[in-house]
mmCIF file of N, CA and C in Angstrom:
data_model
loop_
_atom_site.group_PDB
_atom_site.id
_atom_site.type_symbol
_atom_site.label_atom_id
_atom_site.label_comp_id
_atom_site.label_asym_id
_atom_site.label_seq_id
_atom_site.Cartn_x
_atom_site.Cartn_y
_atom_site.Cartn_z
ATOM 1 N N MET A 149 -74.683 -1.863 -55.232
ATOM 2 C CA MET A 149 -73.961 -1.413 -56.406
ATOM 3 C C MET A 149 -73.676 0.089 -56.338
ATOM 4 N N LYS A 150 -74.649 0.841 -55.861
ATOM 5 C CA LYS A 150 -74.473 2.292 -55.755
ATOM 6 C C LYS A 150 -73.335 2.618 -54.783
ATOM 7 N N ASN A 151 -73.280 1.903 -53.659
ATOM 8 C CA ASN A 151 -72.205 2.124 -52.684
ATOM 9 C C ASN A 151 -70.837 1.789 -53.288
ATOM 10 N N PHE A 152 -70.804 0.722 -54.066
ATOM 11 C CA PHE A 152 -69.559 0.340 -54.718
ATOM 12 C C PHE A 152 -69.101 1.422 -55.695
ATOM 13 N N LEU A 153 -70.028 1.965 -56.460
ATOM 14 C CA LEU A 153 -69.704 3.013 -57.421
ATOM 15 C C LEU A 153 -69.192 4.269 -56.717
ATOM 16 N N ILE A 154 -69.815 4.641 -55.620
ATOM 17 C CA ILE A 154 -69.373 5.812 -54.855
ATOM 18 C C ILE A 154 -67.976 5.573 -54.295
ATOM 19 N N LEU A 155 -67.752 4.395 -53.733
ATOM 20 C CA LEU A 155 -66.434 4.059 -53.199
ATOM 21 C C LEU A 155 -65.376 4.086 -54.302
ATOM 22 N N PHE A 156 -65.718 3.550 -55.457
ATOM 23 C CA PHE A 156 -64.793 3.556 -56.589
ATOM 24 C C PHE A 156 -64.433 4.983 -57.008
ATOM 25 N N LEU A 157 -65.416 5.861 -57.082
ATOM 26 C CA LEU A 157 -65.162 7.259 -57.463
ATOM 27 C C LEU A 157 -64.309 7.977 -56.427
ATOM 28 N N VAL A 158 -64.547 7.698 -55.150
ATOM 29 C CA VAL A 158 -63.736 8.304 -54.092
ATOM 30 C C VAL A 158 -62.291 7.843 -54.210
ATOM 31 N N LEU A 159 -62.084 6.563 -54.415
ATOM 32 C CA LEU A 159 -60.728 6.036 -54.579
ATOM 33 C C LEU A 159 -60.052 6.605 -55.821
ATOM 34 N N LEU A 160 -60.787 6.706 -56.887
ATOM 35 C CA LEU A 160 -60.228 7.234 -58.126
ATOM 36 C C LEU A 160 -59.804 8.685 -57.970
ATOM 37 N N THR A 161 -60.638 9.508 -57.367
ATOM 38 C CA THR A 161 -60.291 10.923 -57.202
ATOM 39 C C THR A 161 -59.169 11.111 -56.195
ATOM 40 N N SER A 162 -59.062 10.229 -55.217
ATOM 41 C CA SER A 162 -57.960 10.358 -54.263
ATOM 42 C C SER A 162 -56.625 10.033 -54.918
ATOM 43 N N CYS A 163 -56.631 9.208 -55.938
ATOM 44 C CA CYS A 163 -55.400 8.873 -56.657
ATOM 45 C C CYS A 163 -54.998 9.960 -57.646
ATOM 46 N N LEU A 164 -55.929 10.785 -58.056
ATOM 47 C CA LEU A 164 -55.652 11.839 -59.022
ATOM 48 C C LEU A 164 -55.365 13.148 -58.319
ATOM 49 N N SER A 165 -54.407 13.133 -57.448
ATOM 50 C CA SER A 165 -54.052 14.313 -56.666
ATOM 51 C C SER A 165 -53.380 15.361 -57.539
ATOM 52 N N VAL A 166 -53.720 16.613 -57.310
ATOM 53 C CA VAL A 166 -53.078 17.710 -58.017
ATOM 54 C C VAL A 166 -51.627 17.824 -57.571
ATOM 55 N N GLN A 167 -51.396 17.470 -56.318
ATOM 56 C CA GLN A 167 -50.043 17.556 -55.776
ATOM 57 C C GLN A 167 -49.283 16.293 -56.154
ATOM 58 N N ASP A 168 -48.461 16.399 -57.179
ATOM 59 C CA ASP A 168 -47.659 15.256 -57.582
ATOM 60 C C ASP A 168 -46.192 15.478 -57.239
ATOM 61 N N PHE A 169 -45.947 16.305 -56.231
ATOM 62 C CA PHE A 169 -44.598 16.558 -55.753
ATOM 63 C C PHE A 169 -44.255 15.537 -54.676
ATOM 64 N N GLU A 170 -43.120 14.881 -54.840
ATOM 65 C CA GLU A 170 -42.665 13.937 -53.819
ATOM 66 C C GLU A 170 -42.062 14.733 -52.663
ATOM 67 N N GLU A 171 -42.544 14.497 -51.460
ATOM 68 C CA GLU A 171 -42.025 15.199 -50.287
ATOM 69 C C GLU A 171 -40.824 14.453 -49.722
ATOM 70 N N ILE A 172 -39.759 15.209 -49.475
ATOM 71 C CA ILE A 172 -38.544 14.652 -48.890
ATOM 72 C C ILE A 172 -38.243 15.447 -47.635
ATOM 73 N N LYS A 173 -38.275 14.776 -46.487
ATOM 74 C CA LYS A 173 -38.019 15.441 -45.211
ATOM 75 C C LYS A 173 -36.549 15.280 -44.836
ATOM 76 N N LEU A 174 -35.925 16.406 -44.555
ATOM 77 C CA LEU A 174 -34.514 16.416 -44.178
ATOM 78 C C LEU A 174 -34.400 16.815 -42.715
ATOM 79 N N THR A 175 -33.634 16.052 -41.953
ATOM 80 C CA THR A 175 -33.493 16.330 -40.520
ATOM 81 C C THR A 175 -32.051 16.593 -40.112
ATOM 82 N N GLN A 176 -31.138 16.406 -41.032
ATOM 83 C CA GLN A 176 -29.718 16.606 -40.740
ATOM 84 C C GLN A 176 -29.059 17.208 -41.977
ATOM 85 N N PRO A 177 -27.833 17.707 -41.855
ATOM 86 C CA PRO A 177 -27.171 18.247 -43.040
ATOM 87 C C PRO A 177 -27.168 17.226 -44.181
ATOM 88 N N THR A 178 -27.626 17.683 -45.345
ATOM 89 C CA THR A 178 -27.806 16.795 -46.492
ATOM 90 C C THR A 178 -27.491 17.539 -47.781
ATOM 91 N N MET A 179 -26.828 16.850 -48.697
ATOM 92 C CA MET A 179 -26.617 17.378 -50.043
ATOM 93 C C MET A 179 -27.613 16.678 -50.959
ATOM 94 N N VAL A 180 -28.480 17.454 -51.573
ATOM 95 C CA VAL A 180 -29.467 16.921 -52.508
ATOM 96 C C VAL A 180 -28.962 17.200 -53.921
ATOM 97 N N SER A 181 -28.770 16.147 -54.685
ATOM 98 C CA SER A 181 -28.320 16.268 -56.077
ATOM 99 C C SER A 181 -29.472 15.866 -56.982
ATOM 100 N N ILE A 182 -29.843 16.766 -57.878
ATOM 101 C CA ILE A 182 -30.923 16.475 -58.815
ATOM 102 C C ILE A 182 -30.322 16.444 -60.212
ATOM 103 N N SER A 183 -30.473 15.310 -60.871
ATOM 104 C CA SER A 183 -29.927 15.120 -62.216
ATOM 105 C C SER A 183 -31.068 15.044 -63.221
ATOM 106 N N PRO A 184 -30.788 15.351 -64.477
ATOM 107 C CA PRO A 184 -31.843 15.262 -65.487
ATOM 108 C C PRO A 184 -32.203 13.815 -65.784
ATOM 109 N N ASP A 185 -33.448 13.609 -66.173
ATOM 110 C CA ASP A 185 -33.863 12.277 -66.588
ATOM 111 C C ASP A 185 -33.466 12.065 -68.049
ATOM 112 N N SER A 186 -33.753 10.901 -68.582
ATOM 113 C CA SER A 186 -33.312 10.566 -69.942
ATOM 114 C C SER A 186 -33.953 11.467 -70.997
ATOM 115 N N ILE A 187 -35.171 11.917 -70.760
ATOM 116 C CA ILE A 187 -35.835 12.809 -71.716
ATOM 117 C C ILE A 187 -35.089 14.137 -71.796
ATOM 118 N N ALA A 188 -34.727 14.686 -70.633
ATOM 119 C CA ALA A 188 -34.002 15.966 -70.602
ATOM 120 C C ALA A 188 -32.613 15.831 -71.219
ATOM 121 N N THR A 189 -31.923 14.720 -70.946
ATOM 122 C CA THR A 189 -30.578 14.566 -71.517
ATOM 123 C C THR A 189 -30.635 14.421 -73.038
ATOM 124 N N LYS A 190 -31.673 13.780 -73.553
ATOM 125 C CA LYS A 190 -31.814 13.672 -75.011
ATOM 126 C C LYS A 190 -32.060 15.046 -75.632
ATOM 127 N N LYS A 191 -32.814 15.896 -74.943
ATOM 128 C CA LYS A 191 -33.043 17.257 -75.441
ATOM 129 C C LYS A 191 -31.739 18.047 -75.448
ATOM 130 N N ILE A 192 -30.955 17.894 -74.390
ATOM 131 C CA ILE A 192 -29.659 18.585 -74.324
ATOM 132 C C ILE A 192 -28.757 18.101 -75.451
ATOM 133 N N GLN A 193 -28.733 16.792 -75.671
ATOM 134 C CA GLN A 193 -27.898 16.234 -76.735
ATOM 135 C C GLN A 193 -28.339 16.759 -78.095
ATOM 136 N N GLY A 194 -29.644 16.874 -78.298
ATOM 137 C CA GLY A 194 -30.147 17.401 -79.563
ATOM 138 C C GLY A 194 -29.729 18.842 -79.794
ATOM 139 N N LYS A 195 -29.716 19.642 -78.739
ATOM 140 C CA LYS A 195 -29.315 21.050 -78.857
ATOM 141 C C LYS A 195 -27.817 21.202 -79.096
ATOM 142 N N MET A 196 -27.016 20.361 -78.430
ATOM 143 C CA MET A 196 -25.560 20.527 -78.473
ATOM 144 C C MET A 196 -24.900 19.799 -79.635
ATOM 145 N N GLY A 197 -25.514 18.744 -80.088
ATOM 146 C CA GLY A 197 -24.862 17.928 -81.106
ATOM 147 C C GLY A 197 -23.991 16.868 -80.446
ATOM 148 N N GLY A 198 -23.587 15.888 -81.217
ATOM 149 C CA GLY A 198 -22.889 14.722 -80.699
ATOM 150 C C GLY A 198 -21.636 14.965 -79.894
ATOM 151 N N GLU A 199 -20.574 15.440 -80.532
ATOM 152 C CA GLU A 199 -19.282 15.547 -79.854
ATOM 153 C C GLU A 199 -19.318 16.551 -78.703
ATOM 154 N N ASN A 200 -19.921 17.708 -78.922
ATOM 155 C CA ASN A 200 -19.999 18.718 -77.855
ATOM 156 C C ASN A 200 -20.744 18.189 -76.636
ATOM 157 N N TYR A 201 -21.790 17.423 -76.883
ATOM 158 C CA TYR A 201 -22.577 16.860 -75.786
ATOM 159 C C TYR A 201 -21.718 15.940 -74.921
ATOM 160 N N PHE A 202 -20.947 15.073 -75.537
ATOM 161 C CA PHE A 202 -20.157 14.115 -74.764
ATOM 162 C C PHE A 202 -19.033 14.791 -73.986
ATOM 163 N N VAL A 203 -18.452 15.842 -74.534
ATOM 164 C CA VAL A 203 -17.453 16.623 -73.793
ATOM 165 C C VAL A 203 -18.124 17.299 -72.599
ATOM 166 N N PHE A 204 -19.300 17.879 -72.836
ATOM 167 C CA PHE A 204 -20.062 18.541 -71.777
ATOM 168 C C PHE A 204 -20.419 17.559 -70.654
ATOM 169 N N ILE A 205 -20.944 16.401 -71.009
ATOM 170 C CA ILE A 205 -21.339 15.394 -70.012
ATOM 171 C C ILE A 205 -20.126 14.916 -69.231
ATOM 172 N N ASP A 206 -19.007 14.746 -69.892
ATOM 173 C CA ASP A 206 -17.780 14.344 -69.207
ATOM 174 C C ASP A 206 -17.397 15.376 -68.148
ATOM 175 N N ASP A 207 -17.476 16.650 -68.494
ATOM 176 C CA ASP A 207 -17.172 17.715 -67.527
ATOM 177 C C ASP A 207 -18.165 17.719 -66.370
ATOM 178 N N VAL A 208 -19.443 17.590 -66.687
ATOM 179 C CA VAL A 208 -20.479 17.577 -65.641
ATOM 180 C C VAL A 208 -20.219 16.440 -64.659
ATOM 181 N N MET A 209 -19.925 15.258 -65.176
ATOM 182 C CA MET A 209 -19.696 14.102 -64.312
ATOM 183 C C MET A 209 -18.438 14.278 -63.467
ATOM 184 N N TRP A 210 -17.413 14.905 -64.022
ATOM 185 C CA TRP A 210 -16.188 15.129 -63.262
ATOM 186 C C TRP A 210 -16.455 16.075 -62.094
ATOM 187 N N TYR A 211 -17.113 17.209 -62.357
ATOM 188 C CA TYR A 211 -17.405 18.164 -61.282
ATOM 189 C C TYR A 211 -18.364 17.568 -60.255
ATOM 190 N N HIS A 212 -19.315 16.769 -60.719
ATOM 191 C CA HIS A 212 -20.229 16.080 -59.800
ATOM 192 C C HIS A 212 -19.445 15.140 -58.885
ATOM 193 N N SER A 213 -18.549 14.375 -59.468
ATOM 194 C CA SER A 213 -17.738 13.433 -58.697
ATOM 195 C C SER A 213 -16.875 14.153 -57.665
ATOM 196 N N GLU A 214 -16.249 15.253 -58.078
ATOM 197 C CA GLU A 214 -15.424 16.033 -57.150
ATOM 198 C C GLU A 214 -16.249 16.536 -55.962
ATOM 199 N N LEU A 215 -17.438 17.053 -56.245
ATOM 200 C CA LEU A 215 -18.303 17.551 -55.172
ATOM 201 C C LEU A 215 -18.738 16.415 -54.254
ATOM 202 N N MET A 216 -19.135 15.280 -54.824
ATOM 203 C CA MET A 216 -19.611 14.172 -54.001
ATOM 204 C C MET A 216 -18.494 13.579 -53.142
ATOM 205 N N MET A 217 -17.264 13.566 -53.634
ATOM 206 C CA MET A 217 -16.144 13.094 -52.810
ATOM 207 C C MET A 217 -15.927 14.024 -51.624
ATOM 208 N N LEU A 218 -16.049 15.331 -51.844
ATOM 209 C CA LEU A 218 -15.911 16.290 -50.749
ATOM 210 C C LEU A 218 -17.040 16.116 -49.738
ATOM 211 N N VAL A 219 -18.255 15.998 -50.225
ATOM 212 C CA VAL A 219 -19.412 15.793 -49.344
ATOM 213 C C VAL A 219 -19.221 14.520 -48.532
ATOM 214 N N ASP A 220 -18.760 13.465 -49.180
ATOM 215 C CA ASP A 220 -18.513 12.197 -48.495
ATOM 216 C C ASP A 220 -17.424 12.338 -47.434
ATOM 217 N N SER A 221 -16.386 13.109 -47.724
ATOM 218 C CA SER A 221 -15.297 13.287 -46.752
ATOM 219 C C SER A 221 -15.773 14.024 -45.501
ATOM 220 N N PHE A 222 -16.791 14.867 -45.642
ATOM 221 C CA PHE A 222 -17.372 15.566 -44.490
ATOM 222 C C PHE A 222 -18.466 14.738 -43.813
ATOM 223 N N GLU A 223 -18.712 13.539 -44.346
ATOM 224 C CA GLU A 223 -19.750 12.635 -43.841
ATOM 225 C C GLU A 223 -21.122 13.310 -43.814
ATOM 226 N N ILE A 224 -21.393 14.063 -44.875
ATOM 227 C CA ILE A 224 -22.697 14.700 -45.055
ATOM 228 C C ILE A 224 -23.592 13.709 -45.784
ATOM 229 N N GLU A 225 -24.821 13.591 -45.318
ATOM 230 C CA GLU A 225 -25.808 12.722 -45.961
ATOM 231 C C GLU A 225 -25.978 13.149 -47.420
ATOM 232 N N GLN A 226 -26.107 12.165 -48.319
ATOM 233 C CA GLN A 226 -26.298 12.464 -49.740
ATOM 234 C C GLN A 226 -27.619 11.892 -50.216
ATOM 235 N N LEU A 227 -28.305 12.671 -51.015
ATOM 236 C CA LEU A 227 -29.562 12.237 -51.615
ATOM 237 C C LEU A 227 -29.504 12.577 -53.096
ATOM 238 N N ASN A 228 -29.566 11.556 -53.945
ATOM 239 C CA ASN A 228 -29.535 11.751 -55.398
ATOM 240 C C ASN A 228 -30.886 11.357 -55.970
ATOM 241 N N THR A 229 -31.402 12.186 -56.874
ATOM 242 C CA THR A 229 -32.701 11.881 -57.452
ATOM 243 C C THR A 229 -32.791 12.379 -58.888
ATOM 244 N N GLU A 230 -33.648 11.730 -59.650
ATOM 245 C CA GLU A 230 -34.013 12.186 -60.988
ATOM 246 C C GLU A 230 -35.479 12.594 -61.009
ATOM 247 N N LYS A 231 -36.106 12.641 -59.847
ATOM 248 C CA LYS A 231 -37.518 13.029 -59.772
ATOM 249 C C LYS A 231 -37.680 14.417 -60.362
ATOM 250 N N ARG A 232 -38.758 14.637 -61.055
ATOM 251 C CA ARG A 232 -38.983 15.920 -61.715
ATOM 252 C C ARG A 232 -39.619 16.939 -60.782
ATOM 253 N N LYS A 233 -40.393 16.470 -59.812
ATOM 254 C CA LYS A 233 -41.089 17.380 -58.903
ATOM 255 C C LYS A 233 -40.890 16.906 -57.473
ATOM 256 N N ILE A 234 -40.182 17.721 -56.696
ATOM 257 C CA ILE A 234 -39.953 17.361 -55.299
ATOM 258 C C ILE A 234 -40.219 18.566 -54.410
ATOM 259 N N LYS A 235 -40.540 18.262 -53.182
ATOM 260 C CA LYS A 235 -40.709 19.295 -52.167
ATOM 261 C C LYS A 235 -39.785 18.928 -51.022
ATOM 262 N N LEU A 236 -38.783 19.767 -50.808
ATOM 263 C CA LEU A 236 -37.846 19.540 -49.710
ATOM 264 C C LEU A 236 -38.407 20.195 -48.463
ATOM 265 N N ILE A 237 -38.408 19.455 -47.382
ATOM 266 C CA ILE A 237 -38.885 19.970 -46.104
ATOM 267 C C ILE A 237 -37.750 19.821 -45.109
ATOM 268 N N GLY A 238 -37.288 20.949 -44.611
ATOM 269 C CA GLY A 238 -36.202 20.955 -43.636
ATOM 270 C C GLY A 238 -36.525 21.917 -42.522
ATOM 271 N N GLY A 239 -36.837 21.374 -41.347
ATOM 272 C CA GLY A 239 -37.232 22.233 -40.234
ATOM 273 C C GLY A 239 -38.485 23.002 -40.594
ATOM 274 N N LYS A 240 -38.414 24.325 -40.490
ATOM 275 C CA LYS A 240 -39.557 25.176 -40.821
ATOM 276 C C LYS A 240 -39.550 25.601 -42.286
ATOM 277 N N ASN A 241 -38.528 25.224 -43.013
ATOM 278 C CA ASN A 241 -38.384 25.646 -44.407
ATOM 279 C C ASN A 241 -38.892 24.581 -45.373
ATOM 280 N N HIS A 242 -39.490 25.057 -46.445
ATOM 281 C CA HIS A 242 -39.995 24.189 -47.507
ATOM 282 C C HIS A 242 -39.494 24.746 -48.832
ATOM 283 N N TRP A 243 -39.119 23.854 -49.735
ATOM 284 C CA TRP A 243 -38.656 24.286 -51.046
ATOM 285 C C TRP A 243 -39.251 23.346 -52.079
ATOM 286 N N GLN A 244 -40.105 23.881 -52.935
ATOM 287 C CA GLN A 244 -40.755 23.091 -53.967
ATOM 288 C C GLN A 244 -40.004 23.293 -55.280
ATOM 289 N N ILE A 245 -39.630 22.193 -55.921
ATOM 290 C CA ILE A 245 -38.815 22.242 -57.130
ATOM 291 C C ILE A 245 -39.523 21.487 -58.249
ATOM 292 N N ASP A 246 -39.702 22.166 -59.370
ATOM 293 C CA ASP A 246 -40.278 21.550 -60.563
ATOM 294 C C ASP A 246 -39.223 21.622 -61.662
ATOM 295 N N MET A 247 -38.559 20.520 -61.905
ATOM 296 C CA MET A 247 -37.455 20.498 -62.868
ATOM 297 C C MET A 247 -37.932 20.712 -64.308
ATOM 298 N N ASP A 248 -39.220 20.543 -64.556
ATOM 299 C CA ASP A 248 -39.740 20.732 -65.905
ATOM 300 C C ASP A 248 -39.911 22.205 -66.258
ATOM 301 N N THR A 249 -39.791 23.091 -65.279
ATOM 302 C CA THR A 249 -39.988 24.519 -65.533
ATOM 303 C C THR A 249 -38.695 25.314 -65.402
ATOM 304 N N THR A 250 -37.567 24.646 -65.370
ATOM 305 C CA THR A 250 -36.287 25.342 -65.219
ATOM 306 C C THR A 250 -35.300 24.902 -66.293
ATOM 307 N N ASP A 251 -34.400 25.797 -66.632
ATOM 308 C CA ASP A 251 -33.331 25.444 -67.565
ATOM 309 C C ASP A 251 -32.166 24.766 -66.862
ATOM 310 N N LEU A 252 -32.123 24.862 -65.526
ATOM 311 C CA LEU A 252 -31.078 24.190 -64.753
ATOM 312 C C LEU A 252 -31.382 22.701 -64.728
ATOM 313 N N LYS A 253 -30.474 21.901 -65.210
ATOM 314 C CA LYS A 253 -30.737 20.463 -65.270
ATOM 315 C C LYS A 253 -29.967 19.676 -64.222
ATOM 316 N N TRP A 254 -28.865 20.210 -63.746
ATOM 317 C CA TRP A 254 -28.136 19.601 -62.636
ATOM 318 C C TRP A 254 -28.206 20.598 -61.495
ATOM 319 N N ARG A 255 -28.799 20.186 -60.386
ATOM 320 C CA ARG A 255 -28.971 21.103 -59.263
ATOM 321 C C ARG A 255 -28.384 20.476 -58.008
ATOM 322 N N TYR A 256 -27.739 21.316 -57.207
ATOM 323 C CA TYR A 256 -27.141 20.879 -55.948
ATOM 324 C C TYR A 256 -27.680 21.786 -54.855
ATOM 325 N N ILE A 257 -28.375 21.174 -53.917
ATOM 326 C CA ILE A 257 -28.995 21.925 -52.831
ATOM 327 C C ILE A 257 -28.467 21.360 -51.525
ATOM 328 N N TYR A 258 -27.857 22.233 -50.744
ATOM 329 C CA TYR A 258 -27.303 21.830 -49.452
ATOM 330 C C TYR A 258 -28.236 22.308 -48.351
ATOM 331 N N PHE A 259 -28.620 21.382 -47.492
ATOM 332 C CA PHE A 259 -29.410 21.703 -46.307
ATOM 333 C C PHE A 259 -28.479 21.560 -45.119
ATOM 334 N N ASP A 260 -28.250 22.661 -44.402
ATOM 335 C CA ASP A 260 -27.288 22.639 -43.291
ATOM 336 C C ASP A 260 -27.911 22.242 -41.955
ATOM 337 N N GLY A 261 -29.156 21.837 -41.978
ATOM 338 C CA GLY A 261 -29.884 21.493 -40.763
ATOM 339 C C GLY A 261 -30.931 22.536 -40.437
ATOM 340 N N THR A 262 -30.789 23.721 -41.065
ATOM 341 C CA THR A 262 -31.723 24.822 -40.845
ATOM 342 C C THR A 262 -32.162 25.470 -42.155
ATOM 343 N N GLU A 263 -31.188 25.804 -42.999
ATOM 344 C CA GLU A 263 -31.443 26.561 -44.230
ATOM 345 C C GLU A 263 -31.036 25.755 -45.466
ATOM 346 N N PHE A 264 -31.602 26.149 -46.606
ATOM 347 C CA PHE A 264 -31.244 25.573 -47.895
ATOM 348 C C PHE A 264 -30.340 26.535 -48.651
ATOM 349 N N LEU A 265 -29.398 25.980 -49.410
ATOM 350 C CA LEU A 265 -28.510 26.771 -50.252
ATOM 351 C C LEU A 265 -28.343 26.029 -51.570
ATOM 352 N N GLU A 266 -28.587 26.710 -52.684
ATOM 353 C CA GLU A 266 -28.425 26.083 -53.994
ATOM 354 C C GLU A 266 -27.265 26.728 -54.738
ATOM 355 N N ARG A 267 -26.410 25.882 -55.304
ATOM 356 C CA ARG A 267 -25.266 26.336 -56.091
ATOM 357 C C ARG A 267 -25.005 25.301 -57.188
ATOM 358 N N ASP A 268 -24.194 25.681 -58.166
ATOM 359 C CA ASP A 268 -23.740 24.681 -59.132
ATOM 360 C C ASP A 268 -22.633 23.864 -58.467
ATOM 361 N N ALA A 269 -22.186 22.809 -59.111
ATOM 362 C CA ALA A 269 -21.212 21.898 -58.492
ATOM 363 C C ALA A 269 -19.909 22.603 -58.131
ATOM 364 N N ILE A 270 -19.423 23.467 -59.007
ATOM 365 C CA ILE A 270 -18.144 24.145 -58.756
ATOM 366 C C ILE A 270 -18.257 25.087 -57.566
ATOM 367 N N THR A 271 -19.291 25.917 -57.563
ATOM 368 C CA THR A 271 -19.473 26.893 -56.486
ATOM 369 C C THR A 271 -19.801 26.209 -55.165
ATOM 370 N N MET A 272 -20.552 25.118 -55.216
ATOM 371 C CA MET A 272 -20.886 24.390 -53.987
ATOM 372 C C MET A 272 -19.622 23.789 -53.382
ATOM 373 N N LYS A 273 -18.745 23.262 -54.216
ATOM 374 C CA LYS A 273 -17.490 22.701 -53.708
ATOM 375 C C LYS A 273 -16.661 23.784 -53.030
ATOM 376 N N GLU A 274 -16.587 24.960 -53.642
ATOM 377 C CA GLU A 274 -15.860 26.080 -53.037
ATOM 378 C C GLU A 274 -16.496 26.490 -51.711
ATOM 379 N N PHE A 275 -17.823 26.538 -51.666
ATOM 380 C CA PHE A 275 -18.535 26.913 -50.443
ATOM 381 C C PHE A 275 -18.234 25.930 -49.311
ATOM 382 N N LEU A 276 -18.318 24.646 -49.600
ATOM 383 C CA LEU A 276 -18.095 23.630 -48.567
ATOM 384 C C LEU A 276 -16.630 23.552 -48.144
ATOM 385 N N SER A 277 -15.726 23.930 -49.034
ATOM 386 C CA SER A 277 -14.297 23.876 -48.717
ATOM 387 C C SER A 277 -13.867 24.972 -47.753
ATOM 388 N N ASN A 278 -14.629 26.041 -47.672
ATOM 389 C CA ASN A 278 -14.260 27.170 -46.793
ATOM 390 C C ASN A 278 -14.763 26.984 -45.389
#
């Protein structure tokens, strides 16, 4: 019984890891799109009010679509996530992102195979177009 209890405690503590960041390894050029989860979008809607929120979301989705079509035309790998905590690993570079500690709710991170670059959808589209 004592051995069982020790094994149970070891298993329990191994599941309660402080590191709750999902690791994503990138090996080729990739566009990482991070969108807000439903909790964050409800907070945004509460701040903006009904009609303004829907106009805003329509614009966000349009710019997102434009960027993703460009990324697709370049045959760049796409990764979309709503995860709140991720760690991007690309080559020797690491980037830890906690969406709960930032005011940016839509994030676009381009990994060119070596370096990371973060921009909003409009600026990222301009960057990739040049």
